[in-house]
Coordinates of C-alpha atoms and ligand atoms in Angstrom, one line a residue:
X140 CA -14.0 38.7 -22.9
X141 CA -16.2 39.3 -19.8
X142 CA -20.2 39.9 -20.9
X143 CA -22.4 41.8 -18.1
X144 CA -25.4 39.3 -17.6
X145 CA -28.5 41.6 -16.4
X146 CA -31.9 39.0 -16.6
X147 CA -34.5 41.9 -15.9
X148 CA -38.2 40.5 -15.1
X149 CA -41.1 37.8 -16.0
X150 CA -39.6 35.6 -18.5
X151 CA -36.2 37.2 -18.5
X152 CA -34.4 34.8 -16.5
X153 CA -35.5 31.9 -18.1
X154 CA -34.2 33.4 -21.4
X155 CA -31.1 34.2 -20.0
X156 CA -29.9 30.7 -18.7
X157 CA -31.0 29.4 -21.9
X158 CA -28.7 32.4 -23.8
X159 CA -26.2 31.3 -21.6
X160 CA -26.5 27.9 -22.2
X161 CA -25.5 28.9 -25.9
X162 CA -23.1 30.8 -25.3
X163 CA -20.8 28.5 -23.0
X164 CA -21.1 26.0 -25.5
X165 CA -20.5 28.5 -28.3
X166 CA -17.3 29.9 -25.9
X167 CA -15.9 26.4 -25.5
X168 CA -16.6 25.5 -29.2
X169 CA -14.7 28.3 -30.5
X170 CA -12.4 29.0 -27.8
X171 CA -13.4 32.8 -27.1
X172 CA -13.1 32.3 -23.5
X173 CA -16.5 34.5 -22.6
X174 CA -17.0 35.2 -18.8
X175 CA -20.4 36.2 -17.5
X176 CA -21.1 38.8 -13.9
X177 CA -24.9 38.9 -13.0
X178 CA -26.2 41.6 -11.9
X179 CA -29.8 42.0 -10.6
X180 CA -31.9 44.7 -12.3
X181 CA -35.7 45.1 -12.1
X182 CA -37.9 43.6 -9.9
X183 CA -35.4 41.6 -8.1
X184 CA -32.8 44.8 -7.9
X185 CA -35.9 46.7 -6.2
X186 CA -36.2 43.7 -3.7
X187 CA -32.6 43.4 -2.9
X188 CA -31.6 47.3 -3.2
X189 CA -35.0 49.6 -3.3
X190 CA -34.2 50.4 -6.5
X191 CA -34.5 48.7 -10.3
X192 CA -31.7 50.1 -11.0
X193 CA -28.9 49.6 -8.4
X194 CA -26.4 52.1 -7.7
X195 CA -23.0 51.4 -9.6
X196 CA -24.5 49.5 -12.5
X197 CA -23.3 52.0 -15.1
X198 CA -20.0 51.6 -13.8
X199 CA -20.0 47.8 -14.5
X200 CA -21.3 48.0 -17.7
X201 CA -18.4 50.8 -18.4
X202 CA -15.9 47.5 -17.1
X203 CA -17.6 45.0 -19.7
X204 CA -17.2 44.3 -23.5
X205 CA -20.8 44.1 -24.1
X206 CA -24.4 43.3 -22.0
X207 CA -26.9 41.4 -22.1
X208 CA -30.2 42.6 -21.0
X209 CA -33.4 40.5 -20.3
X210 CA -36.5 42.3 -20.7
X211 CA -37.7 44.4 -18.3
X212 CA -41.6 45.1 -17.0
X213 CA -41.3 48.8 -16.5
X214 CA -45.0 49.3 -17.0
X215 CA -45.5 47.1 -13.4
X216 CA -42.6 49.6 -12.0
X217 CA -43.4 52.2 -9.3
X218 CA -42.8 56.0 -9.5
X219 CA -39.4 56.8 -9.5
X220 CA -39.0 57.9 -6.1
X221 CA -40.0 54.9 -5.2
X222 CA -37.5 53.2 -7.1
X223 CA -39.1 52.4 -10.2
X224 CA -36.2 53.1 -12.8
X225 CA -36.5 52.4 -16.8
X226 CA -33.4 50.5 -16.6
X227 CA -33.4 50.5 -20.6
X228 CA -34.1 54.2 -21.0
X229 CA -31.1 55.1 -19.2
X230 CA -28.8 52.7 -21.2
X231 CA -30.1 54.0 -23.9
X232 CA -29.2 57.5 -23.0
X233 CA -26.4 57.6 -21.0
X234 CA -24.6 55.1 -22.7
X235 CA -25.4 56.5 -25.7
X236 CA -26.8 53.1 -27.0
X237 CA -28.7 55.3 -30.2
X238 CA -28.7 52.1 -32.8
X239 CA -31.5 49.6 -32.4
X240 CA -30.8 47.2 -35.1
X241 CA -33.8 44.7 -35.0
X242 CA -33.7 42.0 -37.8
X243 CA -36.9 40.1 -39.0
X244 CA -36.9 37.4 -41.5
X245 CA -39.3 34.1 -42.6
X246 CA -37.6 30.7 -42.1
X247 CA -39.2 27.3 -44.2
X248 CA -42.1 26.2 -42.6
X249 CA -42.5 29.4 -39.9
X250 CA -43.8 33.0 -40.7
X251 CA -47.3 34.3 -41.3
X252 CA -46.5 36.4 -44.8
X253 CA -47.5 34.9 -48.3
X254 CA -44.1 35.9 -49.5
X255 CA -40.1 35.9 -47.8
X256 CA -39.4 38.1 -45.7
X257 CA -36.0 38.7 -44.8
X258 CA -35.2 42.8 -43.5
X259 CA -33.5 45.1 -40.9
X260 CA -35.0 47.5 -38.6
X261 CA -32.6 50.5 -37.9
X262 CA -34.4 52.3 -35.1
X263 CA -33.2 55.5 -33.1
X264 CA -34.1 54.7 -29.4
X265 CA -32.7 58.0 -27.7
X266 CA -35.3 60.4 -28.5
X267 CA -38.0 60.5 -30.4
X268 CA -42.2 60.4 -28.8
X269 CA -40.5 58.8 -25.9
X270 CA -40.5 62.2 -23.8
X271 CA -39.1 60.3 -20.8
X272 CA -35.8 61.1 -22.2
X273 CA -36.4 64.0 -24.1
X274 CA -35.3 66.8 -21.2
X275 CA -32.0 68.0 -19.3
X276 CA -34.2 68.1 -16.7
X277 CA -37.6 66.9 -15.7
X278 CA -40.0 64.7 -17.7
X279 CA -40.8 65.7 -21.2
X280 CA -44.6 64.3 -20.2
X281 CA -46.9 66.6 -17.7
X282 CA -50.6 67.6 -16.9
X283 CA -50.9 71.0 -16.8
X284 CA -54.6 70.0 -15.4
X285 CA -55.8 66.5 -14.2
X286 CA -58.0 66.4 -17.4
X287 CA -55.2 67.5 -19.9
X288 CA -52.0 65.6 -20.3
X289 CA -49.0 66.6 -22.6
X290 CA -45.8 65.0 -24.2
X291 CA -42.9 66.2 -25.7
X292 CA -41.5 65.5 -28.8
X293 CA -38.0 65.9 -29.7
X294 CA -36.1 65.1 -33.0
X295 CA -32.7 66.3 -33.6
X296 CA -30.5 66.8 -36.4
X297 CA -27.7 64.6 -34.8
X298 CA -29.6 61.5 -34.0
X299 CA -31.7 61.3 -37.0
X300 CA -27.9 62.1 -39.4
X301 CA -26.6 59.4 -37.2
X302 CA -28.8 56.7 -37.4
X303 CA -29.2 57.0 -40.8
X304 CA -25.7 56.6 -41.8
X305 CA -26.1 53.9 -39.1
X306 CA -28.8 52.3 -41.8
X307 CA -27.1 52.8 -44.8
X308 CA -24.0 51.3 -43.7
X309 CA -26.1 48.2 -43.1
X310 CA -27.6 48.3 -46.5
X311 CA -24.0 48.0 -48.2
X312 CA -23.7 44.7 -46.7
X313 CA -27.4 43.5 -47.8
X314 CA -29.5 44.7 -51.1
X315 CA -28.5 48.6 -50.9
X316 CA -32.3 49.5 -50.4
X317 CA -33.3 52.0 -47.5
X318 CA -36.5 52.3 -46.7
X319 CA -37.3 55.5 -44.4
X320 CA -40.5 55.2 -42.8
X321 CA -42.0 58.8 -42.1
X322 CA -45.2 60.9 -41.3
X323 CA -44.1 64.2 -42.5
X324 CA -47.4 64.7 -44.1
X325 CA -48.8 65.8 -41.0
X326 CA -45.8 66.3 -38.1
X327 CA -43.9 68.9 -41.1
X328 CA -41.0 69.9 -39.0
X329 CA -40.3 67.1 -37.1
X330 CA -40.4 64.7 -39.3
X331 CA -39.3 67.1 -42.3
X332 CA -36.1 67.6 -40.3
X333 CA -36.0 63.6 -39.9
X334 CA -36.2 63.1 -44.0
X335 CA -34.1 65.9 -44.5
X336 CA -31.2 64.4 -42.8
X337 CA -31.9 61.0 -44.1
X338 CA -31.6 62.5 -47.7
X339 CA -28.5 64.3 -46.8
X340 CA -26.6 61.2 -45.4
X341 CA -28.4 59.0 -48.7
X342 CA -26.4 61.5 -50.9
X343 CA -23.4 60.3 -49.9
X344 CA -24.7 56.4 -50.5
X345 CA -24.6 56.6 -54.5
X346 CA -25.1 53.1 -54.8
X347 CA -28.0 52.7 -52.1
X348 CA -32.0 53.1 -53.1
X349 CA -33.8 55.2 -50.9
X350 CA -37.4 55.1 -50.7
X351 CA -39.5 57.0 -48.6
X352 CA -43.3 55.6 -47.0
X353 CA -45.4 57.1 -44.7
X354 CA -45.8 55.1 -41.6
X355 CA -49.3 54.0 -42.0
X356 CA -48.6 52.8 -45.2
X357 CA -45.9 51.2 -44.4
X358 CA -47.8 48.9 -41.8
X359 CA -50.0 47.3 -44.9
X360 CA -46.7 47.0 -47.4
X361 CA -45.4 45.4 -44.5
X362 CA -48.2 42.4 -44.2
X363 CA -48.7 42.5 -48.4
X364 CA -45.3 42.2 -49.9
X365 CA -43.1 42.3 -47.0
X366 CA -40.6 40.6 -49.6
X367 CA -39.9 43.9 -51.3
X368 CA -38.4 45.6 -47.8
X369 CA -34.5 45.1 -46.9
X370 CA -33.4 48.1 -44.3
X371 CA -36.4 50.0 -42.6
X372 CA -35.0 53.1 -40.6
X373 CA -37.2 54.6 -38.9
X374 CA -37.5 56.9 -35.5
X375 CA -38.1 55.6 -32.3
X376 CA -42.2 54.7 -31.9
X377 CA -42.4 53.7 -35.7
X378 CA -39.3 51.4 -35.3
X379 CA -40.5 50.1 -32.2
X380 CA -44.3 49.3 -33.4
X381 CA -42.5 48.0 -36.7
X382 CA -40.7 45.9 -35.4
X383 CA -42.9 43.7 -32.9
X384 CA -45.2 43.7 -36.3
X385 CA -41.8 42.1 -38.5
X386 CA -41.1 39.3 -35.8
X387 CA -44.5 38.4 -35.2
X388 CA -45.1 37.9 -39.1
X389 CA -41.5 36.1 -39.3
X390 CA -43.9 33.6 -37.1
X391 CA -43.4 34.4 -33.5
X392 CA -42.2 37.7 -31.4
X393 CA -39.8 35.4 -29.3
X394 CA -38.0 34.6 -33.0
X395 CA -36.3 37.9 -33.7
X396 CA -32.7 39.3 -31.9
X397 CA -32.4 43.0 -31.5
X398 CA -29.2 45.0 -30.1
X399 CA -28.8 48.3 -28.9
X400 CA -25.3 49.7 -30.5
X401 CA -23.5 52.4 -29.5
X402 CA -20.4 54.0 -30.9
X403 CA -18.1 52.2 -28.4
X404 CA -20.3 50.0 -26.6
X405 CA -23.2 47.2 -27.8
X406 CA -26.2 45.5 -25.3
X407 CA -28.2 42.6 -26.5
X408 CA -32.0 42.5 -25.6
X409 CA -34.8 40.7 -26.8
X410 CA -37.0 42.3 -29.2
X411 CA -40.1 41.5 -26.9
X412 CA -40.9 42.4 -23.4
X413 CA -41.2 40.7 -20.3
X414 CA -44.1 37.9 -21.2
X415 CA -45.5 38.2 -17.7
X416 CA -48.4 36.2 -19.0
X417 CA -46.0 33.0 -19.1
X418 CA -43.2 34.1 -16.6
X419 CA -42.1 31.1 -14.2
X420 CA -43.5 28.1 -16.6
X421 CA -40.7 27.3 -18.9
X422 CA -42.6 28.2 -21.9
X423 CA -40.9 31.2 -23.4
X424 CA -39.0 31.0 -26.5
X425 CA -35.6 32.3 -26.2
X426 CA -34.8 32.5 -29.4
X427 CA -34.9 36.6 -29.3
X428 CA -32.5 36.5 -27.1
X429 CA -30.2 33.9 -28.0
X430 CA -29.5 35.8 -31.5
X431 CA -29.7 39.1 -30.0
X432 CA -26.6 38.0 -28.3
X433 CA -25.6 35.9 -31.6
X434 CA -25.6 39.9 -33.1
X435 CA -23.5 41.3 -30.2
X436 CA -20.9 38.7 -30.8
X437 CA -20.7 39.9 -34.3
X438 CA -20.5 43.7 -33.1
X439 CA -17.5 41.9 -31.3
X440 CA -15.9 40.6 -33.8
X441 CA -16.1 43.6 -35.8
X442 CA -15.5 46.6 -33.3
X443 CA -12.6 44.6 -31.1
X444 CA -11.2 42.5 -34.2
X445 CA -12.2 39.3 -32.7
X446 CA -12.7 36.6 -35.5
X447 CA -13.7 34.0 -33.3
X448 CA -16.9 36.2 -32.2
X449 CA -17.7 36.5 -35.9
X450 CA -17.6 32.7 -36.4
X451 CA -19.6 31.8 -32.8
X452 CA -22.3 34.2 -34.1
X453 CA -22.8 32.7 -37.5
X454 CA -22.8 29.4 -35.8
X455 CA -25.4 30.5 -33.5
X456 CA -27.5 31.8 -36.2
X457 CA -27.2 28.2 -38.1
X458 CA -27.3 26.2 -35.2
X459 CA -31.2 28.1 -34.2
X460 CA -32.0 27.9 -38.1
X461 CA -31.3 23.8 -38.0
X462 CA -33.0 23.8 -34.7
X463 CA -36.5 25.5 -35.7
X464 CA -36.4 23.9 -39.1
X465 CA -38.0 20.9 -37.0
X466 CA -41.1 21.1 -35.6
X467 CA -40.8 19.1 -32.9
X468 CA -37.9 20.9 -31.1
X469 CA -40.3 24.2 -31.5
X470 CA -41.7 26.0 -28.3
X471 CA -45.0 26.8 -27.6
X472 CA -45.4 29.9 -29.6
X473 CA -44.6 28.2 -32.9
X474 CA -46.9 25.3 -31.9
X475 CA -44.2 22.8 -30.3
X476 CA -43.6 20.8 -27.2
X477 CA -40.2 21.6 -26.4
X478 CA -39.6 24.2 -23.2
X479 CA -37.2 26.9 -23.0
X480 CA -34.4 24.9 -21.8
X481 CA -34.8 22.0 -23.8
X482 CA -34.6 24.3 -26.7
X483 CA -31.6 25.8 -25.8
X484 CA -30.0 23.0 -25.3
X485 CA -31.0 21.3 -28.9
X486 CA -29.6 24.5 -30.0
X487 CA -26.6 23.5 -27.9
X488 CA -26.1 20.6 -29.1
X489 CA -26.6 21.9 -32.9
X490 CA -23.6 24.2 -32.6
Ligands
ATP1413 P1 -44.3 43.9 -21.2 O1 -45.2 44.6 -20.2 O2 -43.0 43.6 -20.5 O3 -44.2 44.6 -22.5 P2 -46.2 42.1 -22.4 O4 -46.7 40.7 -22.1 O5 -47.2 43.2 -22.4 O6 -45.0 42.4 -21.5 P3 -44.7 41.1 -24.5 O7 -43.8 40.5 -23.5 O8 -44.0 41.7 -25.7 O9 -45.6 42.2 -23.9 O10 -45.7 39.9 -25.0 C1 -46.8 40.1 -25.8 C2 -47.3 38.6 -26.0 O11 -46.3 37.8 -26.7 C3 -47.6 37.9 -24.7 O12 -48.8 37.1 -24.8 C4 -46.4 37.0 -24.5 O13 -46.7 35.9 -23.8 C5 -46.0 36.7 -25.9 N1 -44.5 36.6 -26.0 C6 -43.6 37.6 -25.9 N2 -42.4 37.1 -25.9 C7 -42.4 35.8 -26.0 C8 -41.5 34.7 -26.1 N3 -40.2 35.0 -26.0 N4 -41.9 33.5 -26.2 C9 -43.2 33.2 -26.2 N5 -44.2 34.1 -26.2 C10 -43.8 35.4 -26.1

């Protein structure tokens, strides 16, 4: 199986080779014979190419099983025409990547809740307040005046009927509870249409509670009794801000993996962004994207029928779980010693 490798900016290399560190050991364990092509993206593709996002790169990923994608610093990028690309936003997109499935759960000894946490984001990452990607043509973001600056919002009936089934399907494998996190108390239509959809697609989910809590709400249930929470779905910004909220309380926002699933086609990338605080020091943890990639070899297993996958990604998950349950071989973040490659390679070894 050959995996397109893409380590984006600030900490995203580190956190690759220490990914890929797992993974080799994890393809060699369990015999899944994984292959890796590196491509640059980012800053370094702007370098090499004048661009972050070199030409061709779609095509490569079209000739992959799956991608893994470091995080990227697109709020450092230049305008477009100057090459500045949001690599992600145009995976996202054009690949049709719709599915951000971010998990967020409390391990013995780490997490900053008074109760267990153990839940699913299901977020819808192709439209949404993210205008960027909201028009045919042109940016759904302008200034009509220099003092007066506008943003498009778009919701559809399609994304929001497909990400819910997207959720609900999760739930059946975990406590059948939805949570849909809304604010149609003030945005009626577009978040009406949202809810509407979600109840629509819930119908056909007999056995599946749904529950329904406005987004600002939700933030405090979240911190109080984050216990009582199993599948979130929300729309793009809510699942976004949700999410860096679930990792940090499971302890640390470098803890929690996150994928990007399409219909045919599945990237991992780390629920965080591109640390540029730490970059270069071998401080990150990589533990985002170690189980991000941990969750695309489970997509593997299930979308291409390869059992293997399933079992390397379990052991991942256990081998990171043994790992951080002692806190000496924590990084940083969590309050440890260890750096990002000596973590990855206790993790290694754990397998
Ligand atoms: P970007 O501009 O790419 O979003 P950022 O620094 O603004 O980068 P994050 O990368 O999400 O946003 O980081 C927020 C904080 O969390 C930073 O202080 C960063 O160092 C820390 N952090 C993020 N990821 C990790 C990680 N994997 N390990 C340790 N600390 C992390």
């Amino acid at each position: 199986m050959k995996l397109l490798v893409l380590p984006g900016d600030g900490i995203g290399p580190e956190i690759t080779e220490a990914t890929l560190t797992v993974l080799e050991a994890a393809s060699r364990l369990f015999k899944l014979d994984l292959s890796f092509e590196e491509q640059k993206v980012g800053f370094a593709a702007l370098k090499a190419h004048g661009t972050t996002m070199p030409d061709g790169l779609l095509g490569r990923v079209a000739e992959s099983d799956g991608v893994i994608l470091g995080p990227l610093d697109q709020l450092a990028y230049p305008p477009r025409e100057k090459g500045g690309v949001n690599v992600s936003a145009v995976f996202r997109v054009k690949l049709d990547l719709y599915a951000n499935i971010r998990p967020a759960r409390t391990r013995p000894g780490l997490g900053k809740v008074k109760e267990p946490m153990d839940l699913v984001i299901v977020r819808e990452c192709t439209e949404g307040f993210y205008a960027d990607r909201n028009m045919y043509q042109g940016s759904g973001e302008f200034m009509p005046t220099p003092d007066v600056a506008m943003s498009i919002r778009k919701v559809t009936a399609h994304a929001c009927e497909r990400i819910a089934r997207r959720a609900f399907e999760i739930s059946l494998k975990r406590k059948k509870h939805v949570t849909a996190v809304h604010k149609a108390n003030v945005l009626r239509m577009t978040e009406g249409l949202f809810l509407d959809k979600v109840r629509e697609v819930a119908a056909e989910f007999r056995g599946v509670k749904l529950e329904e809590v406005i987004i600002d709400a939700m933030t405090a249930h979240l911190v109080r009794t984050p216990g009582r929470f199993d599948v979130v779905l929300a729309t793009n910004m809510y699942g976004d801000i949700l999410s860096d909220l679930a990792s940090e309380l499971s302890g640390s926002l470098g803890l929690a993996g996150s994928v990007l699933a399409g219909d045919a086609l599945c990237c991992a990338q780390a629920q965080h962004g591109s640390a540029p605080d730490i970059a270069g020091q071998d401080k990150a943890n990589p533990t985002s994207l170690i189980l991000s990639a941990a969750m695309l070899l489970e997509w593997l297993a299930e979308r291409k029928k390869a059992k293997a996958c399933g079992k390397a990604a379990e052991a991942i998950s256990a081998a990171v779980d043994k790992v951080l349950a002692d806190p000496k071989k924590r990084t940083a973040d969590l309050g440890g010693k260890l750096g990002t490659r000596a973590f990855a390679a206790a993790v290694a070894a754990a397998l």
